[in-house]
Amino acid sequence: ARFGMWRLLLKILLSATVASSEPTDARVLEAMLAAEMTSFPKEGTVMRQEATYVDSQEKLLHNHWHLRNETLERAIAIAYITTGAWVAKVLLPLSIRNLRNVGFWYGDVFVLTDHPECVPAFLATPVRTPAAPVKKIPNPGQENATYAKYFKQKLLELLPLKPEHRFVFYMDTDIFIGKPIAPFFETALAESLSVASVAFFREGSGDNGQADHAKALNSMYAKATNGSSNYRQHLIALIESDPCSRLHSLYHGGIFFAQRNSGAAAFLKRWADWYDSPCHRDQPYLTRAA
């Protein structure tokens, strides 16, 4: 897998060097990825015993995770959003490829995008984004990011979900899976989504969390979750008075789990209020909704 990744990156670098004056061609990228994944099952197919692998242990590992994932794959749909020039960047196909190859995920993956023709169909199902209301923001250069974020809170409405899909797991395109994903999903469903409609990571948490403001966030998080209704109302007032401040962002908006129920729908609708604010950040209103 490591050699395949290096070959892919080398091809991309060489193609950029040879034809740097030409725009990125998503079809070329798709062809390169397809060449790297000729033995990988297409989305929705079941891994058969006759599938060949170089090493028998690798075959046993793939089959083990596939069997363990089967129930999860029926219940969970994974979603990405990418728009504008970001569609042609390598982040999306590499993130999905990691999800498939490293995470051992063979279930449904949807990509909301304004350029569905640029999404490799063998990796995911593209879903065209509808028109979004025009939003004027005071941060030039953030228009595309703001447009993409608009659809996060509308995933439950826009994705062609199946009746058996009970959960939607969203990831930004710059998030990469580093190990089999089944244990994470099993833990999330058992510990978080058994008692809540939505689940998020705390901002500043994890091995590579944004430590620059994690200390201040931890203090605010503790006060907001210790049962103090007055402090939560105070925090909501702070967010509404200054919706652009990162210090009011307690949760990471780039990865989350949502159930398909009325609680999640109400939460997402409340989070979507950020689009009417003067800021391009959606995280403070995510905290407000929580």
Short mmCIF file of C-alpha atoms in Angstrom, two decimals:
data_model
loop_
_atom_site.label_atom_id
_atom_site.label_comp_id
_atom_site.label_asym_id
_atom_site.label_seq_id
_atom_site.Cartn_x
_atom_site.Cartn_y
_atom_site.Cartn_z
CA ALA A 1 0.00 0.00 0.00
CA ARG A 2 2.87 2.37 0.84
CA PHE A 3 4.54 1.72 -2.53
CA GLY A 4 1.23 2.25 -4.33
CA MET A 5 0.73 5.59 -2.56
CA TRP A 6 4.24 6.75 -3.45
CA ARG A 7 3.72 5.75 -7.08
CA LEU A 8 0.47 7.71 -7.17
CA LEU A 9 2.06 10.81 -5.66
CA LEU A 10 5.02 10.54 -8.04
CA LYS A 11 2.68 10.36 -11.04
CA ILE A 12 0.79 13.43 -9.83
CA LEU A 13 4.01 15.39 -9.27
CA LEU A 14 5.38 14.40 -12.69
CA SER A 15 2.16 15.29 -14.47
CA ALA A 16 2.13 18.67 -12.70
CA THR A 17 5.76 19.27 -13.71
CA VAL A 18 5.30 18.33 -17.37
CA ALA A 19 2.08 20.26 -17.90
CA SER A 20 2.11 22.87 -15.15
CA SER A 21 0.45 25.42 -17.42
CA GLU A 22 -2.60 23.24 -17.95
CA PRO A 23 -5.52 22.98 -15.48
CA THR A 24 -5.83 19.85 -13.36
CA ASP A 25 -7.72 17.18 -15.28
CA ALA A 26 -9.86 15.12 -12.91
CA ARG A 27 -10.15 12.41 -15.56
CA VAL A 28 -6.39 11.90 -15.49
CA LEU A 29 -6.49 11.66 -11.70
CA GLU A 30 -9.35 9.17 -11.89
CA ALA A 31 -7.43 7.05 -14.38
CA MET A 32 -4.37 6.99 -12.12
CA LEU A 33 -6.44 6.02 -9.11
CA ALA A 34 -8.25 3.36 -11.12
CA ALA A 35 -4.90 1.87 -12.15
CA GLU A 36 -3.89 1.72 -8.50
CA MET A 37 -7.14 0.01 -7.49
CA THR A 38 -7.77 -2.52 -10.26
CA SER A 39 -8.11 -5.33 -7.72
CA PHE A 40 -10.26 -3.34 -5.29
CA PRO A 41 -14.00 -4.17 -5.20
CA LYS A 42 -16.37 -1.50 -6.44
CA GLU A 43 -18.73 0.14 -4.02
CA GLY A 44 -21.61 -2.09 -3.01
CA THR A 45 -19.97 -5.35 -4.08
CA VAL A 46 -19.37 -8.18 -1.65
CA MET A 47 -15.85 -9.50 -1.22
CA ARG A 48 -15.83 -13.11 -2.45
CA GLN A 49 -13.61 -15.94 -1.36
CA GLU A 50 -12.09 -16.10 -4.86
CA ALA A 51 -10.65 -12.59 -4.47
CA THR A 52 -6.90 -12.94 -4.77
CA TYR A 53 -4.36 -11.34 -2.47
CA VAL A 54 -0.60 -11.62 -2.46
CA ASP A 55 -0.51 -12.74 1.15
CA SER A 56 -2.98 -15.13 2.82
CA GLN A 57 -2.81 -13.17 6.07
CA GLU A 58 -3.89 -10.06 4.20
CA LYS A 59 -6.83 -12.01 2.79
CA LEU A 60 -7.86 -13.15 6.26
CA LEU A 61 -7.57 -9.58 7.54
CA HIS A 62 -9.75 -8.19 4.73
CA ASN A 63 -12.38 -10.90 5.26
CA HIS A 64 -12.35 -10.39 9.03
CA TRP A 65 -13.02 -6.66 8.77
CA HIS A 66 -15.55 -7.11 6.00
CA LEU A 67 -17.60 -9.53 8.10
CA ARG A 68 -17.29 -7.27 11.15
CA ASN A 69 -18.35 -4.24 9.09
CA GLU A 70 -21.39 -5.76 7.40
CA THR A 71 -23.92 -4.63 10.02
CA LEU A 72 -22.28 -1.22 10.33
CA GLU A 73 -22.25 -0.77 6.56
CA ARG A 74 -25.98 -1.33 6.34
CA ALA A 75 -26.68 1.25 9.05
CA ILE A 76 -24.11 3.99 8.32
CA ALA A 77 -23.65 6.23 5.28
CA ILE A 78 -20.42 8.24 5.06
CA ALA A 79 -20.50 11.69 3.49
CA TYR A 80 -18.06 14.28 2.15
CA ILE A 81 -18.63 17.76 0.75
CA THR A 82 -16.35 19.40 -1.81
CA THR A 83 -17.06 22.31 -4.14
CA GLY A 84 -15.32 24.63 -6.58
CA ALA A 85 -11.61 24.12 -7.23
CA TRP A 86 -11.31 21.73 -4.27
CA VAL A 87 -13.04 19.00 -6.29
CA ALA A 88 -9.98 18.66 -8.53
CA LYS A 89 -7.52 18.41 -5.64
CA VAL A 90 -6.13 15.05 -4.58
CA LEU A 91 -7.42 15.22 -0.98
CA LEU A 92 -10.86 13.77 -1.71
CA PRO A 93 -9.82 10.61 -3.61
CA LEU A 94 -6.95 9.96 -1.21
CA SER A 95 -9.22 10.33 1.83
CA ILE A 96 -11.80 7.94 0.38
CA ARG A 97 -9.06 5.56 -0.75
CA ASN A 98 -7.71 5.47 2.82
CA LEU A 99 -11.22 4.90 4.11
CA ARG A 100 -11.61 1.94 1.75
CA ASN A 101 -8.11 0.41 1.91
CA VAL A 102 -6.99 1.25 5.45
CA GLY A 103 -10.38 1.60 7.13
CA PHE A 104 -11.73 -1.54 5.36
CA TRP A 105 -14.99 0.28 4.61
CA TYR A 106 -17.08 -1.11 1.74
CA GLY A 107 -20.35 0.61 2.56
CA ASP A 108 -21.99 3.65 0.96
CA VAL A 109 -19.93 6.81 0.58
CA PHE A 110 -21.59 9.95 -0.82
CA VAL A 111 -19.91 13.13 -2.05
CA LEU A 112 -21.97 16.32 -2.21
CA THR A 113 -20.43 18.48 -4.92
CA ASP A 114 -21.15 21.02 -7.63
CA HIS A 115 -18.93 18.97 -9.98
CA PRO A 116 -20.16 15.37 -9.74
CA GLU A 117 -18.31 14.47 -12.94
CA CYS A 118 -15.03 14.92 -11.02
CA VAL A 119 -15.80 12.31 -8.35
CA PRO A 120 -14.34 8.86 -9.20
CA ALA A 121 -17.48 6.71 -9.39
CA PHE A 122 -15.64 3.57 -8.30
CA LEU A 123 -14.78 5.28 -4.99
CA ALA A 124 -18.03 7.03 -4.07
CA THR A 125 -21.48 8.13 -5.23
CA PRO A 126 -21.53 11.79 -6.33
CA VAL A 127 -24.55 13.90 -5.39
CA ARG A 128 -25.03 17.29 -7.03
CA THR A 129 -25.46 20.22 -4.66
CA PRO A 130 -28.51 22.43 -5.21
CA ALA A 131 -28.26 26.19 -5.45
CA ALA A 132 -27.41 27.96 -2.19
CA PRO A 133 -28.51 31.43 -1.08
CA VAL A 134 -25.95 34.16 -1.70
CA LYS A 135 -24.04 35.05 1.46
CA LYS A 136 -21.97 38.20 1.72
CA ILE A 137 -19.02 37.77 4.07
CA PRO A 138 -16.33 40.22 5.21
CA ASN A 139 -13.53 37.71 4.45
CA PRO A 140 -12.53 37.75 0.75
CA GLY A 141 -11.29 34.38 -0.40
CA GLN A 142 -13.55 32.40 1.92
CA GLU A 143 -16.54 32.31 -0.43
CA ASN A 144 -16.05 28.71 -1.59
CA ALA A 145 -15.46 27.37 1.93
CA THR A 146 -18.57 29.17 3.12
CA TYR A 147 -20.60 27.76 0.23
CA ALA A 148 -19.45 24.21 1.02
CA LYS A 149 -20.21 24.56 4.73
CA TYR A 150 -23.77 25.53 3.90
CA PHE A 151 -24.54 21.92 2.98
CA LYS A 152 -23.21 20.31 6.17
CA GLN A 153 -26.39 21.04 8.05
CA LYS A 154 -28.50 19.72 5.16
CA LEU A 155 -26.94 16.27 4.75
CA LEU A 156 -29.99 14.43 6.07
CA GLU A 157 -32.13 16.21 3.48
CA LEU A 158 -29.87 16.02 0.42
CA LEU A 159 -28.25 12.58 0.52
CA PRO A 160 -30.01 9.71 -1.30
CA LEU A 161 -30.08 7.63 1.88
CA LYS A 162 -31.50 4.13 1.98
CA PRO A 163 -34.22 3.16 4.48
CA GLU A 164 -31.68 1.07 6.42
CA HIS A 165 -29.27 4.00 6.83
CA ARG A 166 -29.83 5.02 10.44
CA PHE A 167 -26.73 7.22 10.77
CA VAL A 168 -24.68 9.65 8.67
CA PHE A 169 -20.98 10.09 9.37
CA TYR A 170 -19.48 13.26 7.87
CA MET A 171 -15.77 13.95 7.25
CA ASP A 172 -13.93 16.89 5.70
CA THR A 173 -11.80 15.89 2.72
CA ASP A 174 -8.53 16.52 4.62
CA ILE A 175 -9.32 13.83 7.21
CA PHE A 176 -7.61 10.49 6.71
CA ILE A 177 -8.39 7.12 8.30
CA GLY A 178 -5.32 5.45 9.81
CA LYS A 179 -6.67 2.10 10.96
CA PRO A 180 -9.77 -0.14 10.59
CA ILE A 181 -12.78 2.07 11.28
CA ALA A 182 -15.18 -0.56 12.70
CA PRO A 183 -13.99 -0.27 16.35
CA PHE A 184 -14.40 3.50 16.24
CA PHE A 185 -17.93 3.22 14.85
CA GLU A 186 -18.87 0.53 17.38
CA THR A 187 -17.64 2.71 20.26
CA ALA A 188 -19.37 5.83 18.91
CA LEU A 189 -22.69 4.02 18.52
CA ALA A 190 -22.47 2.39 21.94
CA GLU A 191 -21.21 5.32 23.98
CA SER A 192 -22.40 8.47 22.21
CA LEU A 193 -25.26 7.85 19.81
CA SER A 194 -27.04 5.55 22.26
CA VAL A 195 -27.82 8.67 24.32
CA ALA A 196 -27.56 11.53 21.80
CA SER A 197 -28.79 12.46 18.33
CA VAL A 198 -25.44 13.90 17.22
CA ALA A 199 -21.83 13.34 18.25
CA PHE A 200 -18.81 15.63 17.76
CA PHE A 201 -15.18 15.84 18.76
CA ARG A 202 -14.22 18.60 21.15
CA GLU A 203 -12.11 21.30 19.52
CA GLY A 204 -8.47 21.11 20.57
CA SER A 205 -8.72 17.42 21.49
CA GLY A 206 -6.82 14.47 20.08
CA ASP A 207 -3.13 13.95 19.35
CA ASN A 208 -3.02 16.78 16.82
CA GLY A 209 -5.70 19.05 18.28
CA GLN A 210 -5.41 22.82 18.08
CA ALA A 211 -3.48 23.22 21.33
CA ASP A 212 -3.12 26.99 20.89
CA HIS A 213 -6.51 27.57 22.46
CA ALA A 214 -7.30 24.19 23.98
CA LYS A 215 -6.71 25.41 27.56
CA ALA A 216 -9.24 28.22 27.25
CA LEU A 217 -11.69 25.87 25.54
CA ASN A 218 -11.37 23.25 28.26
CA SER A 219 -12.37 25.80 30.89
CA MET A 220 -15.37 26.94 28.86
CA TYR A 221 -16.34 23.35 28.07
CA ALA A 222 -16.26 22.37 31.74
CA LYS A 223 -18.44 25.32 32.71
CA ALA A 224 -20.89 24.70 29.86
CA THR A 225 -21.36 21.00 30.64
CA ASN A 226 -21.52 20.99 34.44
CA GLY A 227 -25.24 21.67 34.55
CA SER A 228 -25.00 25.46 34.72
CA SER A 229 -27.85 26.72 32.58
CA ASN A 230 -26.88 30.32 33.33
CA TYR A 231 -23.38 29.83 31.93
CA ARG A 232 -24.70 28.13 28.81
CA GLN A 233 -26.99 31.10 28.20
CA HIS A 234 -24.01 33.40 28.78
CA LEU A 235 -21.96 31.45 26.22
CA ILE A 236 -24.80 31.62 23.67
CA ALA A 237 -24.94 35.42 24.16
CA LEU A 238 -21.15 35.64 23.63
CA ILE A 239 -21.40 33.67 20.39
CA GLU A 240 -24.23 35.78 19.05
CA SER A 241 -22.34 39.00 19.89
CA ASP A 242 -19.09 37.80 18.24
CA PRO A 243 -19.80 34.82 15.92
CA CYS A 244 -16.34 34.98 14.30
CA SER A 245 -14.29 34.21 17.41
CA ARG A 246 -12.51 30.84 17.50
CA LEU A 247 -12.59 31.04 21.31
CA HIS A 248 -16.32 30.37 21.10
CA SER A 249 -15.82 27.12 19.17
CA LEU A 250 -16.01 24.17 21.57
CA TYR A 251 -16.62 21.51 18.92
CA HIS A 252 -14.89 20.49 15.69
CA GLY A 253 -17.22 20.92 12.72
CA GLY A 254 -15.11 18.89 10.29
CA ILE A 255 -16.22 15.45 11.50
CA PHE A 256 -19.46 14.36 13.13
CA PHE A 257 -22.08 11.64 13.49
CA ALA A 258 -25.82 12.26 13.14
CA GLN A 259 -28.79 9.98 13.60
CA ARG A 260 -31.72 10.13 11.23
CA ASN A 261 -34.19 11.39 13.80
CA SER A 262 -36.04 14.54 14.77
CA GLY A 263 -33.43 15.46 17.39
CA ALA A 264 -30.62 15.57 14.84
CA ALA A 265 -32.81 17.42 12.34
CA ALA A 266 -33.63 20.10 14.94
CA PHE A 267 -29.97 20.39 15.92
CA LEU A 268 -28.78 20.78 12.32
CA LYS A 269 -31.44 23.39 11.65
CA ARG A 270 -30.28 25.36 14.69
CA TRP A 271 -26.65 25.05 13.60
CA ALA A 272 -27.59 26.35 10.14
CA ASP A 273 -28.40 29.76 11.67
CA TRP A 274 -24.70 30.59 11.17
CA TYR A 275 -25.37 31.20 7.48
CA ASP A 276 -27.36 34.31 8.40
CA SER A 277 -24.51 35.65 10.55
CA PRO A 278 -21.85 38.06 9.19
CA CYS A 279 -19.07 35.47 9.62
CA HIS A 280 -17.66 32.62 7.49
CA ARG A 281 -17.12 30.38 10.54
CA ASP A 282 -19.79 27.81 11.35
CA GLN A 283 -18.12 26.36 14.48
CA PRO A 284 -19.33 29.01 16.98
CA TYR A 285 -22.93 28.37 15.90
CA LEU A 286 -22.26 24.65 16.21
CA THR A 287 -21.42 25.32 19.88
CA ARG A 288 -24.54 27.50 20.18
CA ALA A 289 -26.70 24.69 18.78
CA ALA A 290 -25.17 22.16 21.18
#
